[in-house]
Short mmCIF file of C-alpha atoms and ligand atoms in Angstrom, two decimals:
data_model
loop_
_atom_site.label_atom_id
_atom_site.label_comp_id
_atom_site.label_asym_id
_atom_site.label_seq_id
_atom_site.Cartn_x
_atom_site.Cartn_y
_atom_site.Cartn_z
CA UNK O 1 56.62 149.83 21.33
CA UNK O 2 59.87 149.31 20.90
CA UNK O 3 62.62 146.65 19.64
CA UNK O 4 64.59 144.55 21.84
CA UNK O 5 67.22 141.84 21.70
CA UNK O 6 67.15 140.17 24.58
CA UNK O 7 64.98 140.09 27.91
CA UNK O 8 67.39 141.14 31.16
CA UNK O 9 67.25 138.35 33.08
CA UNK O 10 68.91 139.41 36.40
CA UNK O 11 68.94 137.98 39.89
CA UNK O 12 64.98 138.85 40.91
CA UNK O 13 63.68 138.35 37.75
CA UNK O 14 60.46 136.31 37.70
CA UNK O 15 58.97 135.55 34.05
CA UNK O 16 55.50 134.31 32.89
CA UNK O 17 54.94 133.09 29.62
CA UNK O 18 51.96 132.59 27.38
CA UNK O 19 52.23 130.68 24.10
CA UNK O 20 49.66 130.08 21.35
CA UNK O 21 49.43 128.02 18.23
CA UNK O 22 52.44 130.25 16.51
CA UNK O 23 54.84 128.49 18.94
CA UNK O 24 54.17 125.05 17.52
CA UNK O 25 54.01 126.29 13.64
CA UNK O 26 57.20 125.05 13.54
CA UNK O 27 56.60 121.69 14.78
CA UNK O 28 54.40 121.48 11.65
CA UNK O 29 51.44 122.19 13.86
CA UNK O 30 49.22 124.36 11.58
CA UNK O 31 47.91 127.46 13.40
CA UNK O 32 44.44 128.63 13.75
CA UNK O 33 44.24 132.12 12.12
CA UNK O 34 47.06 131.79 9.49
CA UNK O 35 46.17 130.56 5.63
CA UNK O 36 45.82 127.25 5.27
CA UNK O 37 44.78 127.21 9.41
CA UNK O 38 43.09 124.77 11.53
CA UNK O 39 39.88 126.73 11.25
CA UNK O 40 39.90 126.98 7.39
CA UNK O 41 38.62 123.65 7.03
CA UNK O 42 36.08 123.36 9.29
CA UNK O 43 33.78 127.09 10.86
CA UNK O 44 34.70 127.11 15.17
CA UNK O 45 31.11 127.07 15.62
CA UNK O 46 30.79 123.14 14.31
CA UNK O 47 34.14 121.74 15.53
CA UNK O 48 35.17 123.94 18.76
CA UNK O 49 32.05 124.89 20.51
CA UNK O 50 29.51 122.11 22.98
CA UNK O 51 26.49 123.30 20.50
CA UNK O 52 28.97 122.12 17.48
CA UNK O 53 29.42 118.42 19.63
CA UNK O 54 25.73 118.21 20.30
CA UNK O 55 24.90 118.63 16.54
CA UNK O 56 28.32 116.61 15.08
CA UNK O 57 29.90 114.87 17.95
CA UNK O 58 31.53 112.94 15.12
CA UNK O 59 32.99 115.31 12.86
CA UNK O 60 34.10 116.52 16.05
CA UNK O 61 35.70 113.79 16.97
CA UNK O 62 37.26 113.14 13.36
CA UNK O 63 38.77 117.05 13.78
CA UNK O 64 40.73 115.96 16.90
CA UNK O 65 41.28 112.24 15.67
CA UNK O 66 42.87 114.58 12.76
CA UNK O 67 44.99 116.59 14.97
CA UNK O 68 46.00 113.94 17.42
CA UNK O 69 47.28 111.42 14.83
CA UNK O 70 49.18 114.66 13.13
CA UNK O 71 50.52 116.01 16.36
CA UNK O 72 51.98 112.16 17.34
CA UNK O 73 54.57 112.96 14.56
CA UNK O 74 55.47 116.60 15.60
CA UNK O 75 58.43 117.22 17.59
CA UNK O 76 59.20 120.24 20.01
CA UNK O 77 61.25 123.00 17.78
CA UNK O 78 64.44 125.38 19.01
CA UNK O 79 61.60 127.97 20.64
CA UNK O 80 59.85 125.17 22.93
CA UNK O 81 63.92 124.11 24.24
CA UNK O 82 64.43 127.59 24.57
CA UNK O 83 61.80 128.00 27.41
CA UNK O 84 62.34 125.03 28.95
CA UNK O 85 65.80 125.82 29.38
CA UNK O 86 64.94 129.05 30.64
CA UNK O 87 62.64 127.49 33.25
CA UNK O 88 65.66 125.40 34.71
CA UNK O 89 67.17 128.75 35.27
CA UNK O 90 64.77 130.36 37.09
CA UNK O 91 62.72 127.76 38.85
CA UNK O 92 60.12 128.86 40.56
CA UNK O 93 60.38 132.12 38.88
CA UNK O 94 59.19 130.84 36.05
CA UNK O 95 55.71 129.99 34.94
CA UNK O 96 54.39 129.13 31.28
CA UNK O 97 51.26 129.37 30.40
CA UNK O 98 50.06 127.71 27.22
CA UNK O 99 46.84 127.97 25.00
CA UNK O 100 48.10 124.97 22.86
CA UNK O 101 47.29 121.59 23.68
CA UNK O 102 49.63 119.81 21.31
CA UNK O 103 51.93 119.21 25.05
CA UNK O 104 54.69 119.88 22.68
CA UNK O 105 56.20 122.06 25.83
CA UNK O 106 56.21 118.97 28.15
CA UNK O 107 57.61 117.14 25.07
CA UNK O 108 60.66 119.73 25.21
CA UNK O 109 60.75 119.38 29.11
CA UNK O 110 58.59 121.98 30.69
CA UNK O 111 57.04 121.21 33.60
CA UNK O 112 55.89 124.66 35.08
CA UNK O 113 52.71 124.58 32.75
CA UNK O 114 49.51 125.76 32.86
CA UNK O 115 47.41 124.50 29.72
CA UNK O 116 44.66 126.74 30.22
CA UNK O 117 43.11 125.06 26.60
CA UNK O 118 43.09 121.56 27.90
CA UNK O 119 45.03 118.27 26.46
CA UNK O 120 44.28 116.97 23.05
CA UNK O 121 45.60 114.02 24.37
CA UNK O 122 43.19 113.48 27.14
CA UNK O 123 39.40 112.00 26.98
CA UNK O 124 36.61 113.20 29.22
CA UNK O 125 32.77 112.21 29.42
CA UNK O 126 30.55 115.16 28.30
CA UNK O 127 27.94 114.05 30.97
CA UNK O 128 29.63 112.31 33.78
CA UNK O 129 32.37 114.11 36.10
CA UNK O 130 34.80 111.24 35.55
CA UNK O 131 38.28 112.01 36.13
CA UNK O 132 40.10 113.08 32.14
CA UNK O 133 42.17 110.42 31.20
CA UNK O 134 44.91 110.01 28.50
CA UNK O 135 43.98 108.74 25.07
CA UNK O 136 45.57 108.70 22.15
CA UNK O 137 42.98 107.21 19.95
CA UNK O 138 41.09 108.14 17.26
CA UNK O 139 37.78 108.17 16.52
CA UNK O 140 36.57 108.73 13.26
CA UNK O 141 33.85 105.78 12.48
CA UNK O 142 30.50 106.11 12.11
CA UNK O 143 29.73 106.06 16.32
CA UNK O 144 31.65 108.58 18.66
CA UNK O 145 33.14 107.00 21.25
CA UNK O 146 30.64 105.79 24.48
CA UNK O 147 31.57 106.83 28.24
CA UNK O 148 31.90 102.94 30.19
CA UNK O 149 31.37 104.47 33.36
CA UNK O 150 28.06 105.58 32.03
CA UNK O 151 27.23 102.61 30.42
CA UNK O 152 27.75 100.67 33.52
CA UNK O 153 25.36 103.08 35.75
CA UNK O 154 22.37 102.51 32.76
CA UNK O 155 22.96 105.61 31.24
CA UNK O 156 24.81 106.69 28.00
CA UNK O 157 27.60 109.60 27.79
CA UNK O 158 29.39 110.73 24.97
CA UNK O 159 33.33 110.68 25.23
CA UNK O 160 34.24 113.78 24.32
CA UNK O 161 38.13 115.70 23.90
CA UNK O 162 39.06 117.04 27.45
CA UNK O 163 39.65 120.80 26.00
CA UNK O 164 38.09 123.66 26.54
CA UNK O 165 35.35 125.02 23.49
CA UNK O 166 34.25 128.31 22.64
CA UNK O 167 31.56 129.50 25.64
CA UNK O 168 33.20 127.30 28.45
CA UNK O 169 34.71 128.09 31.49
CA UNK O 170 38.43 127.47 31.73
CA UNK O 171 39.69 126.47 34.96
CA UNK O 172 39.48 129.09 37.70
CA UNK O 173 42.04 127.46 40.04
CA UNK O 174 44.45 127.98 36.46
CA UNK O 175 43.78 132.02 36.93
CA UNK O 176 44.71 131.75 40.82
CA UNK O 177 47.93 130.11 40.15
CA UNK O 178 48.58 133.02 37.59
CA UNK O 179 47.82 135.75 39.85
CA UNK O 180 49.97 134.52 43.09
CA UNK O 181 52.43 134.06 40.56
CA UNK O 182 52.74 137.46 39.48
CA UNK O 183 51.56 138.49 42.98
CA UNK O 184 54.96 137.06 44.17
CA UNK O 185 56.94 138.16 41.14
CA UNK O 186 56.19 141.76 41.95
CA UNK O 187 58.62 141.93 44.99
CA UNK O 188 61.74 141.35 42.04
CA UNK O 189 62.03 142.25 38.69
CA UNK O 190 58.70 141.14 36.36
CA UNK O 191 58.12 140.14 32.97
CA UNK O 192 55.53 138.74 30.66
CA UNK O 193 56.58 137.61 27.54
CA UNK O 194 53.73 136.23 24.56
CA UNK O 195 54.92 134.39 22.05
CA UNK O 196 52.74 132.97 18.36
CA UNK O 197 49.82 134.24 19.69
CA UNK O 198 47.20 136.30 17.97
CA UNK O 199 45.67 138.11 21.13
CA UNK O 200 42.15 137.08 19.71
CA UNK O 201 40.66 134.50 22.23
CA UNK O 202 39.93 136.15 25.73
CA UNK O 203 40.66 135.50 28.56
CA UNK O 204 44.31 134.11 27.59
CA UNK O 205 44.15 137.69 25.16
CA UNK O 206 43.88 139.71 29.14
CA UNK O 207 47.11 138.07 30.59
CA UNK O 208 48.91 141.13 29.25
CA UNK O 209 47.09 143.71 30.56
CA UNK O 210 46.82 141.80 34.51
CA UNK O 211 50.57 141.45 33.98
CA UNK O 212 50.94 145.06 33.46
CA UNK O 213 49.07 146.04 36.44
CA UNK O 214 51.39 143.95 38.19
CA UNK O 215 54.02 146.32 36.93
CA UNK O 216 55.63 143.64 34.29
CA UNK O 217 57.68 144.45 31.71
CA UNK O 218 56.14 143.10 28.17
CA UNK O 219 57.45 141.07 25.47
CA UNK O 220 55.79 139.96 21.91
CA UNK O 221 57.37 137.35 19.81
CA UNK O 222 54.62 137.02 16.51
CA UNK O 223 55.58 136.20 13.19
CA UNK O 224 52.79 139.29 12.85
CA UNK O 225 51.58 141.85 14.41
CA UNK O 226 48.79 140.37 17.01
CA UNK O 227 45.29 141.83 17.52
CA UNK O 228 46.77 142.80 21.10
CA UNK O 229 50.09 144.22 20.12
CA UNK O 230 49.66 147.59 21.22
CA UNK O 231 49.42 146.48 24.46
CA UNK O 232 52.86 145.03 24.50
CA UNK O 233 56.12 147.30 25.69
CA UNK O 234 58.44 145.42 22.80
CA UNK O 235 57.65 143.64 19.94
CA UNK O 236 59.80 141.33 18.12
CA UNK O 237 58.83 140.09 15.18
CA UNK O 238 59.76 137.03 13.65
CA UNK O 239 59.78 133.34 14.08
CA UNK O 240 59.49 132.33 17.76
CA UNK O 241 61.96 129.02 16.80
CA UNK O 242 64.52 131.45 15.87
CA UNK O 243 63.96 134.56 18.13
CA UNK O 244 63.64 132.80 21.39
CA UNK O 245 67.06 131.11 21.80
CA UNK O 246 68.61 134.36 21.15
CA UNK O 247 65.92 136.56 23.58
CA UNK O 248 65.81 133.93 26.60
CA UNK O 249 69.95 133.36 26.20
C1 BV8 P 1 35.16 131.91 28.24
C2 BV8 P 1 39.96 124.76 21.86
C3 BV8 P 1 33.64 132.51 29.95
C4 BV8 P 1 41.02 123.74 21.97
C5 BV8 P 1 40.12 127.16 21.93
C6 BV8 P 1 33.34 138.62 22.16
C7 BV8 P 1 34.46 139.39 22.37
C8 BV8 P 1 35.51 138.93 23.15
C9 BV8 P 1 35.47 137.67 23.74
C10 BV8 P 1 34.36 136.89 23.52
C11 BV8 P 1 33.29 137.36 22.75
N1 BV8 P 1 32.35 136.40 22.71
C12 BV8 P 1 32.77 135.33 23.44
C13 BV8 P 1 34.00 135.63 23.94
C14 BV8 P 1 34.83 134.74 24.78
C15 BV8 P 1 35.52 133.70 23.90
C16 BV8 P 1 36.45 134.36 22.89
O1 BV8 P 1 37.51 134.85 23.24
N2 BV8 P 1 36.01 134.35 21.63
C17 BV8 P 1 36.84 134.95 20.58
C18 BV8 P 1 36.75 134.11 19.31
C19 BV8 P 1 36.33 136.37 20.34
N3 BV8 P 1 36.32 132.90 24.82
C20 BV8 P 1 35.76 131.81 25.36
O2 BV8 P 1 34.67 131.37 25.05
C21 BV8 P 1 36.58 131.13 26.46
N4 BV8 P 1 35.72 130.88 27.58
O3 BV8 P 1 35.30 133.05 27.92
O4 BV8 P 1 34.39 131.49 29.32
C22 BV8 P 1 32.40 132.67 29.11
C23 BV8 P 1 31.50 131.62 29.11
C24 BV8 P 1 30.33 131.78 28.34
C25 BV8 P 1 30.11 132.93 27.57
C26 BV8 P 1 31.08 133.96 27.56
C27 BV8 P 1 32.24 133.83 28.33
C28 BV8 P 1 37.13 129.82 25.96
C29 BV8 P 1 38.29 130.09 25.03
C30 BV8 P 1 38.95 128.74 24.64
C31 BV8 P 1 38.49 128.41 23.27
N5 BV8 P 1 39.15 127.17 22.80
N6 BV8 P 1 40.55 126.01 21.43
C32 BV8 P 1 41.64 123.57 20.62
O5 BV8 P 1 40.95 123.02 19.74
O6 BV8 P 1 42.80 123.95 20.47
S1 BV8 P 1 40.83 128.61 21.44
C33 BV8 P 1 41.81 128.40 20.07
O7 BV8 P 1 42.29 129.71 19.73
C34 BV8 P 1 43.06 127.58 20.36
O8 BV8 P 1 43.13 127.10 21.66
C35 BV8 P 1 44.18 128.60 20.14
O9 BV8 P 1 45.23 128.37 20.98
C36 BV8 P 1 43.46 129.85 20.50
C37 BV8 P 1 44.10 131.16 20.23
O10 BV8 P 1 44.65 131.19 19.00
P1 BV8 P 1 46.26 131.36 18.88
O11 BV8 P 1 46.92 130.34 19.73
O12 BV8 P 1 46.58 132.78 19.14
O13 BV8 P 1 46.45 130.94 17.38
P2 BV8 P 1 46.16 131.81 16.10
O14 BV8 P 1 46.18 130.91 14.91
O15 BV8 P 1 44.95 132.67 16.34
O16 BV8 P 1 47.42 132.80 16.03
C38 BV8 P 1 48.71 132.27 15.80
C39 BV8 P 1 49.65 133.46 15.80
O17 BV8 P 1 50.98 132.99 15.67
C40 BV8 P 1 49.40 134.42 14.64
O18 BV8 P 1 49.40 135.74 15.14
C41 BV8 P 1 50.62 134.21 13.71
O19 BV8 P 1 51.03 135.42 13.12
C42 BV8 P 1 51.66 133.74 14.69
N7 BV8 P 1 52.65 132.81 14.13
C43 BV8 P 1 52.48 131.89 13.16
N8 BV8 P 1 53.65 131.20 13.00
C44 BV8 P 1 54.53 131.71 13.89
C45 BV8 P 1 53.91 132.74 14.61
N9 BV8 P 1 54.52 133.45 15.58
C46 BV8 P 1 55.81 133.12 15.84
N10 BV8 P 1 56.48 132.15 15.20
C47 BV8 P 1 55.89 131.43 14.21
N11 BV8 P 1 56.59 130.46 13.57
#
């Protein structure tokens, strides 16, 4: 593994990006994994898996009534910009795909993005196949929040985030996108980069190694060394708001 500077760009060059909960520390986002992290407060199991909504479906709800009226206030930092700007440059060589669901990188003008997590800011019904829509309520009293289209066919769903828990299936047409994308990147130049992620949550943590067999070149930006880092070609370490204006200039 070696140290880099700054990711050749050239001509063919197509780049995917994945980003994780590092990328937003910044923002004032709290990560997962760090001291002090999202999960310190509350075990996955109760707050981040469909058996933890069946038991709790309202301390549930107050955990992402938590981080929805915290993330309102959080702006995109210098490391979200930088990959939007790089996106202008490359277009359609450029994909980013995101396990946060802050949409911070929309915020900072990225429109190439695959949340493979979900949207805290969208509302599904656990029991109906209603379409997710966006809600930036919260819901911390003593009753989660009722599905109307259920109600109004005599049966009653619970309103639940529209992310994806521990144990679910994350959108297979997001994993087609990913592969025709590197699929096509292979005829140029190819490069993955992974940035404030700590390679722990699968199948996000296998991006590397499918972009490798698609003969990428690849990139980690972690303030620390990641569970996956070994897999990586370069590793820079250090704060992804002040590494990646400098890498993707
Ligand atoms: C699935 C919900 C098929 C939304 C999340 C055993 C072994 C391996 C895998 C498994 C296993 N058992 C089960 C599995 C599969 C499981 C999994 O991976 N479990 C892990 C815990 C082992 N995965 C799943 O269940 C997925 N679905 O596999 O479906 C299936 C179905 C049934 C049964 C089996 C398989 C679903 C995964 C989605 C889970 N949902 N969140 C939400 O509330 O946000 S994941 C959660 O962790 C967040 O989404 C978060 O994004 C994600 C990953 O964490 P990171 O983003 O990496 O954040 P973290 O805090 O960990 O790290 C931050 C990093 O940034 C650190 O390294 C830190 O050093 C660095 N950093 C900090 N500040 C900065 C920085 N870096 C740069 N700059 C800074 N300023």
């Amino acid at each position: 593994m070696t140290r880099t500077d700054s990711i050749p760009v050239v001509a063919d060059t197509s780049v995917l990006v994945l980003t994780g909960a590092g990328v937003s520390a910044e923002s004032g986002i709290p990560t997962f994994r760090d001291s002090g992290g999202l999960w310190e407060q509350h075990s996955m199991e109760q707050v981040a898996t469909p058996e933890g909504f069946r038991e709790d479906p309202r301390l549930v709800w107050r955990f992402y009534s938590e981080r929805r009226a915290k993330g309102r206030a959080c702006r995109p930092n210098p490391g979200h910009l930088a990959l939007a700007a790089l996106e202008r440059r490359l277009g359609d060589r450029f994909l980013l795909v995101t396990q946060n669901i802050d949409g911070l990188h929309r915020q900072a003008g990225s429109e190439r993005v695959i949340e493979l997590h979900g949207q805290l800011y969208q509302t599904r019904c656990a029991h109906c196949d209603r379409e997710p829509f966006d809600d930036l309520e919260g819901y911390d009293d003593e009753r989660p929040p009722l599905c109307d289209v259920c109600e109004a066919a005599g049966r009653m769903g619970l309103l639940r985030p529209a992310v994806v828990w521990f144990g679910e299936m994350l959108d297979p047409l997001h994993f087609e996108a990913i592969s025709r994308f590197l699929e096509e990147g292979r005829r140029g130049r190819l490069v993955f980069l992974a940035a404030g992620t700590s390679g722990s949550v699968w199948p996000a943590s296998a991006l590397v190694d499918e972009a490798r067999r698609a003969g990428a070149g690849t990139w980690l930006v972690n303030a620390a060394a990641a569970d996956n880092a070994s897999r990586f070609e370069h590793f820079v370490q250090g704060r992804s708001g002040e590494v990646l204006p400098g890498l993707l200039g």
